[in-house]
Amino acid sequence: MAFKLGDVIVDRLQFGYGAKSNGTPLYALTQLTEASIEITADSTDINDKDGNLIYRKYTGKKGEVTTTNAFINLAVAETLAANDAEIATDDHGVVMPMIQIVKAGETLDITNYVEGSVVVSSLSPKGSMGKETYTLGSGKESATEFYIKHTDEVKDSGDQHITTPASDILTPPTAEGETQYIVKYKKTIHNGAKITNTGKKFPKAHELFFKALVVDKCDTETLKGVIIHIPSFMPSPEFTLALQGGDSQTMDYKGAMMLNACSPDQELFSIYYIDEEEEDI
C-alpha cells in the first residue's frame, strides 16, 4: 500500500546537524529543546473599486530558522565567529589568561605561566580588591612581595623511568590582615581551545539538518523519523552567551534560509518522513 500523507505528532526533537556543502561536518546539536521554521512571503493585493479583495499575489518567499540549545555549544560559537578555533595540543600550546583566588598562607600552582604576566592583589571577603601593589620577590616571605619557586624536571634513570615534571609554585605575600589574594596571569595551555569572535568576519552559509521523532496519531506506540534538510542556511552572527548557572544556560541559534538561484527547483527546505520504526535512544 502506498504511503498517504496525514497528521503526525512530534514526540521530540533529537538533534541538529550542520555541514559544509561538500559534506564536511561542522557541529551537532544534541541538546536542542526546540526549533522552528517560519516561511513568509511578500503579497500584493488587487481590490475592486469598493476595496474588496479580488486577488492576492504572493512573491518573495523567505524562511527563518530559530532554535534553542540547552547548553552553550562551542562548535556553534566557532561557526558564528567565522574563525577556526585554535586547539591546544601537546605539540601546540595556546597562551590563555588565568584568574584564581589563593588563601593567605597557601600556595598556587602556576606551572607554565608566562614570565612577567603575574599580577597579585589582595581581595577582602566582601569582594573589594586592595590597592596595594605587590612585586615579585626573591624567595623569602614578605608583606610586600610574592615569590615563585621554579623546580626543573627530574628524570629518573632507574628501572621505573619515573619523571617528575617541572613546576612553578606561587607563594602570596604575608600582608597583615589579608585573608586571600586574587592572582591574574597568563599560562600556556596544552589541552583546550581558543575561539575568537572579531568584527571583521561573519558566518558562512552551510547545510542544516534537523531530526525529530514522530508518531502517527492512529499509532502512538511506534516512533518514526522525520528529517528536515535546509540546503543553504545562513546563520545570524547575533547570539547570546548565558554565563550563569542553574537551568537557564540556553543558547539561541537562528538564521535565514537562502534560495539557490542556480537550482532549477529553488529549494528552501525539504521534509523527509521515513516510514520505518525508530529505536528510542
Short mmCIF file of C-alpha atoms in Angstrom, two decimals:
data_model
loop_
_atom_site.label_atom_id
_atom_site.label_comp_id
_atom_site.label_asym_id
_atom_site.label_seq_id
_atom_site.Cartn_x
_atom_site.Cartn_y
_atom_site.Cartn_z
CA MET A 1 0.00 0.00 0.00
CA ALA A 2 1.36 3.43 -0.95
CA PHE A 3 2.14 5.85 1.83
CA LYS A 4 -0.51 8.50 2.48
CA LEU A 5 0.11 11.98 3.85
CA GLY A 6 -1.66 12.86 7.09
CA ASP A 7 -1.32 14.02 10.69
CA VAL A 8 1.77 13.21 12.71
CA ILE A 9 2.67 14.20 16.27
CA VAL A 10 6.19 15.32 17.17
CA ASP A 11 7.43 13.27 20.13
CA ARG A 12 10.72 15.17 20.43
CA LEU A 13 13.50 16.85 18.54
CA GLN A 14 16.54 14.57 18.55
CA PHE A 15 19.34 16.72 17.16
CA GLY A 16 20.55 19.25 14.64
CA TYR A 17 23.48 18.76 12.31
CA GLY A 18 25.47 21.37 10.37
CA ALA A 19 27.78 20.56 7.46
CA LYS A 20 29.57 22.22 4.57
CA SER A 21 28.18 21.62 1.09
CA ASN A 22 30.97 19.09 0.46
CA GLY A 23 29.78 17.02 3.43
CA THR A 24 32.41 18.11 5.97
CA PRO A 25 30.68 18.15 9.40
CA LEU A 26 30.68 21.41 11.35
CA TYR A 27 28.68 20.73 14.51
CA ALA A 28 26.00 18.58 16.10
CA LEU A 29 23.29 19.97 18.38
CA THR A 30 22.24 17.12 20.66
CA GLN A 31 20.62 19.31 23.33
CA LEU A 32 18.02 21.15 21.27
CA THR A 33 14.94 21.99 23.31
CA GLU A 34 13.07 23.49 20.38
CA ALA A 35 13.39 24.51 16.74
CA SER A 36 11.00 26.35 14.48
CA ILE A 37 10.88 27.14 10.77
CA GLU A 38 8.88 30.14 9.60
CA ILE A 39 8.14 30.80 5.94
CA THR A 40 6.96 34.28 4.97
CA ALA A 41 6.24 35.95 1.65
CA ASP A 42 5.51 39.38 0.24
CA SER A 43 1.99 39.94 -1.01
CA THR A 44 0.30 42.28 -3.49
CA ASP A 45 -3.47 42.77 -3.19
CA ILE A 46 -5.77 43.57 -6.07
CA ASN A 47 -9.01 45.19 -4.94
CA ASP A 48 -12.15 46.35 -6.70
CA LYS A 49 -13.43 49.92 -6.66
CA ASP A 50 -15.03 49.35 -3.23
CA GLY A 51 -11.86 47.96 -1.67
CA ASN A 52 -12.91 44.31 -1.71
CA LEU A 53 -10.06 41.84 -2.09
CA ILE A 54 -10.31 40.23 -5.52
CA TYR A 55 -6.90 38.62 -5.82
CA ARG A 56 -3.73 38.31 -3.75
CA LYS A 57 -0.41 37.64 -5.40
CA TYR A 58 2.50 36.23 -3.39
CA THR A 59 6.17 36.74 -4.21
CA GLY A 60 9.50 36.83 -2.37
CA LYS A 61 9.21 33.71 -0.22
CA LYS A 62 11.64 33.76 2.75
CA GLY A 63 12.49 31.30 5.51
CA GLU A 64 13.75 31.90 9.05
CA VAL A 65 15.07 29.26 11.46
CA THR A 66 15.14 29.68 15.24
CA THR A 67 16.50 27.08 17.65
CA THR A 68 17.27 26.90 21.34
CA ASN A 69 20.05 24.66 22.68
CA ALA A 70 20.00 23.70 26.35
CA PHE A 71 23.71 24.49 26.76
CA ILE A 72 26.40 26.69 25.25
CA ASN A 73 27.81 24.84 22.23
CA LEU A 74 31.42 25.74 21.46
CA ALA A 75 31.25 24.32 17.93
CA VAL A 76 28.36 26.68 17.15
CA ALA A 77 30.27 29.54 18.76
CA GLU A 78 33.13 28.73 16.38
CA THR A 79 30.77 28.71 13.38
CA LEU A 80 29.25 32.07 14.34
CA ALA A 81 32.68 33.58 14.95
CA ALA A 82 33.74 32.52 11.42
CA ASN A 83 37.21 31.84 12.81
CA ASP A 84 38.67 28.37 13.19
CA ALA A 85 39.19 27.54 16.85
CA GLU A 86 42.81 27.35 17.97
CA ILE A 87 43.10 23.91 19.53
CA ALA A 88 45.74 23.37 22.20
CA THR A 89 47.67 20.10 21.95
CA ASP A 90 50.83 18.57 23.38
CA ASP A 91 52.75 19.94 20.40
CA HIS A 92 50.95 23.29 20.19
CA GLY A 93 50.43 25.32 23.33
CA VAL A 94 47.97 28.23 23.46
CA VAL A 95 48.57 31.15 25.81
CA MET A 96 45.44 31.83 27.87
CA PRO A 97 44.55 34.22 30.69
CA MET A 98 44.12 32.72 34.16
CA ILE A 99 42.47 34.25 37.23
CA GLN A 100 42.44 32.35 40.52
CA ILE A 101 41.98 33.02 44.22
CA VAL A 102 44.50 31.76 46.77
CA LYS A 103 44.08 31.94 50.53
CA ALA A 104 46.71 33.67 52.64
CA GLY A 105 49.30 31.15 53.83
CA GLU A 106 48.63 28.75 50.96
CA THR A 107 50.36 28.36 47.60
CA LEU A 108 49.18 28.29 43.99
CA ASP A 109 50.46 26.09 41.18
CA ILE A 110 51.02 28.33 38.12
CA THR A 111 53.19 25.91 36.13
CA ASN A 112 53.74 27.01 32.51
CA TYR A 113 52.98 30.64 33.37
CA VAL A 114 54.20 33.39 31.05
CA GLU A 115 57.04 35.29 32.66
CA GLY A 116 56.16 38.88 33.54
CA SER A 117 52.38 38.29 33.39
CA VAL A 118 51.68 37.60 37.09
CA VAL A 119 49.67 40.23 39.00
CA VAL A 120 48.77 39.65 42.67
CA SER A 121 46.19 41.74 44.54
CA SER A 122 44.57 41.38 47.94
CA LEU A 123 40.88 40.50 47.95
CA SER A 124 38.72 41.06 51.01
CA PRO A 125 35.92 38.64 52.00
CA LYS A 126 33.48 41.38 50.91
CA GLY A 127 34.90 41.23 47.40
CA SER A 128 36.77 44.52 47.34
CA MET A 129 40.21 44.50 45.74
CA GLY A 130 43.08 46.16 47.59
CA LYS A 131 45.08 48.98 46.03
CA GLU A 132 48.40 47.63 47.26
CA THR A 133 50.97 46.80 44.59
CA TYR A 134 52.81 43.55 45.23
CA THR A 135 56.02 42.84 43.37
CA LEU A 136 57.87 39.65 42.56
CA GLY A 137 60.36 38.88 45.30
CA SER A 138 63.47 36.79 45.59
CA GLY A 139 62.10 33.81 47.50
CA LYS A 140 61.50 34.94 51.08
CA GLU A 141 58.22 35.60 52.84
CA SER A 142 57.36 39.28 52.66
CA ALA A 143 54.42 41.58 53.37
CA THR A 144 55.00 43.45 50.10
CA GLU A 145 56.23 40.73 47.75
CA PHE A 146 55.12 37.38 46.35
CA TYR A 147 57.56 34.86 45.02
CA ILE A 148 57.56 31.98 42.53
CA LYS A 149 59.56 28.83 43.13
CA HIS A 150 60.61 27.03 39.96
CA THR A 151 61.56 23.35 40.06
CA ASP A 152 63.17 21.76 37.00
CA GLU A 153 62.00 18.48 35.55
CA VAL A 154 63.68 15.47 37.12
CA LYS A 155 64.12 12.28 35.11
CA ASP A 156 64.68 9.03 36.98
CA SER A 157 67.36 6.93 35.33
CA GLY A 158 66.25 3.83 37.24
CA ASP A 159 64.27 0.86 36.01
CA GLN A 160 60.86 2.51 36.52
CA HIS A 161 61.72 5.61 34.44
CA ILE A 162 59.61 7.92 36.62
CA THR A 163 59.76 11.58 35.59
CA THR A 164 58.84 14.44 37.90
CA PRO A 165 57.61 17.32 35.72
CA ALA A 166 58.77 20.89 36.14
CA SER A 167 56.65 23.13 38.34
CA ASP A 168 56.14 26.77 39.28
CA ILE A 169 54.61 27.44 42.70
CA LEU A 170 53.48 30.92 43.76
CA THR A 171 53.55 31.98 47.42
CA PRO A 172 51.45 35.10 48.07
CA PRO A 173 52.52 37.98 50.36
CA THR A 174 52.06 37.85 54.13
CA ALA A 175 50.43 41.27 54.47
CA GLU A 176 48.84 41.81 57.87
CA GLY A 177 45.06 41.41 57.94
CA GLU A 178 44.75 39.92 54.43
CA THR A 179 42.95 36.60 54.17
CA GLN A 180 43.10 35.94 50.44
CA TYR A 181 44.58 37.15 47.18
CA ILE A 182 43.45 37.20 43.56
CA VAL A 183 46.10 36.18 41.05
CA LYS A 184 45.93 37.02 37.34
CA TYR A 185 48.48 35.59 34.94
CA LYS A 186 48.93 34.05 31.51
CA LYS A 187 49.65 30.39 31.05
CA THR A 188 50.49 28.12 28.14
CA ILE A 189 47.72 25.52 27.90
CA HIS A 190 48.12 22.19 26.09
CA ASN A 191 44.54 20.93 26.42
CA GLY A 192 41.79 23.35 25.48
CA ALA A 193 40.70 25.77 22.76
CA LYS A 194 40.56 29.46 21.91
CA ILE A 195 37.62 30.86 19.91
CA THR A 196 37.96 34.45 18.72
CA ASN A 197 34.94 36.44 17.56
CA THR A 198 36.01 39.52 15.60
CA GLY A 199 34.19 42.40 13.95
CA LYS A 200 35.63 41.53 10.55
CA LYS A 201 34.36 38.02 9.90
CA PHE A 202 30.83 36.70 9.56
CA PRO A 203 29.48 33.14 9.40
CA LYS A 204 29.11 31.38 6.07
CA ALA A 205 26.15 29.51 4.61
CA HIS A 206 26.04 25.75 5.05
CA GLU A 207 23.64 22.81 5.11
CA LEU A 208 21.47 22.33 8.19
CA PHE A 209 19.57 19.18 9.19
CA PHE A 210 17.09 18.51 11.97
CA LYS A 211 15.95 15.08 13.05
CA ALA A 212 12.75 14.58 15.04
CA LEU A 213 10.91 11.52 16.26
CA VAL A 214 7.19 11.49 15.47
CA VAL A 215 4.21 9.20 15.90
CA ASP A 216 1.15 8.67 13.76
CA LYS A 217 -1.98 9.87 15.57
CA CYS A 218 -3.51 6.43 14.97
CA ASP A 219 -0.38 4.51 16.06
CA THR A 220 1.14 6.30 19.03
CA GLU A 221 3.30 3.33 20.08
CA THR A 222 5.64 3.41 17.07
CA LEU A 223 8.27 6.11 16.67
CA LYS A 224 9.14 7.22 13.15
CA GLY A 225 11.90 9.54 11.94
CA VAL A 226 11.48 12.90 10.23
CA ILE A 227 14.47 14.79 8.81
CA ILE A 228 14.33 18.43 7.78
CA HIS A 229 17.01 19.44 5.27
CA ILE A 230 17.88 23.08 4.63
CA PRO A 231 20.42 23.12 1.78
CA SER A 232 21.54 26.73 2.28
CA PHE A 233 21.31 28.07 5.83
CA MET A 234 22.88 31.44 6.66
CA PRO A 235 23.42 31.74 10.43
CA SER A 236 22.85 35.08 12.09
CA PRO A 237 26.03 36.36 13.81
CA GLU A 238 23.84 37.62 16.68
CA PHE A 239 23.77 35.33 19.70
CA THR A 240 23.84 35.46 23.49
CA LEU A 241 26.20 33.61 25.81
CA ALA A 242 24.34 32.98 29.06
CA LEU A 243 27.18 32.86 31.60
CA GLN A 244 25.16 31.69 34.55
CA GLY A 245 24.47 28.56 36.49
CA GLY A 246 21.14 26.89 37.11
CA ASP A 247 18.69 25.86 34.42
CA SER A 248 18.98 28.96 32.21
CA GLN A 249 22.11 28.12 30.23
CA THR A 250 20.37 28.11 26.87
CA MET A 251 21.92 29.34 23.64
CA ASP A 252 19.68 30.62 20.83
CA TYR A 253 20.78 29.87 17.29
CA LYS A 254 18.98 31.45 14.38
CA GLY A 255 19.39 32.27 10.72
CA ALA A 256 17.82 32.52 7.29
CA MET A 257 17.17 30.04 4.51
CA MET A 258 18.72 31.21 1.27
CA LEU A 259 17.33 30.38 -2.14
CA ASN A 260 19.70 28.63 -4.51
CA ALA A 261 19.15 30.77 -7.60
CA CYS A 262 21.16 28.31 -9.73
CA SER A 263 18.98 25.33 -8.78
CA PRO A 264 16.05 24.52 -11.10
CA ASP A 265 13.67 23.77 -8.17
CA GLN A 266 14.99 26.63 -5.95
CA GLU A 267 14.62 24.53 -2.79
CA LEU A 268 14.24 26.29 0.56
CA PHE A 269 13.83 23.14 2.66
CA SER A 270 12.56 19.58 2.38
CA ILE A 271 10.77 17.29 4.84
CA TYR A 272 11.68 13.61 4.76
CA TYR A 273 9.29 11.24 6.54
CA ILE A 274 10.84 7.81 6.98
CA ASP A 275 8.11 5.21 7.44
CA GLU A 276 10.28 2.86 9.46
CA GLU A 277 10.29 2.24 13.18
CA GLU A 278 13.00 4.13 15.08
CA GLU A 279 14.64 2.94 18.27
CA ASP A 280 14.23 5.18 21.30
CA ILE A 281 17.84 6.24 22.01
#
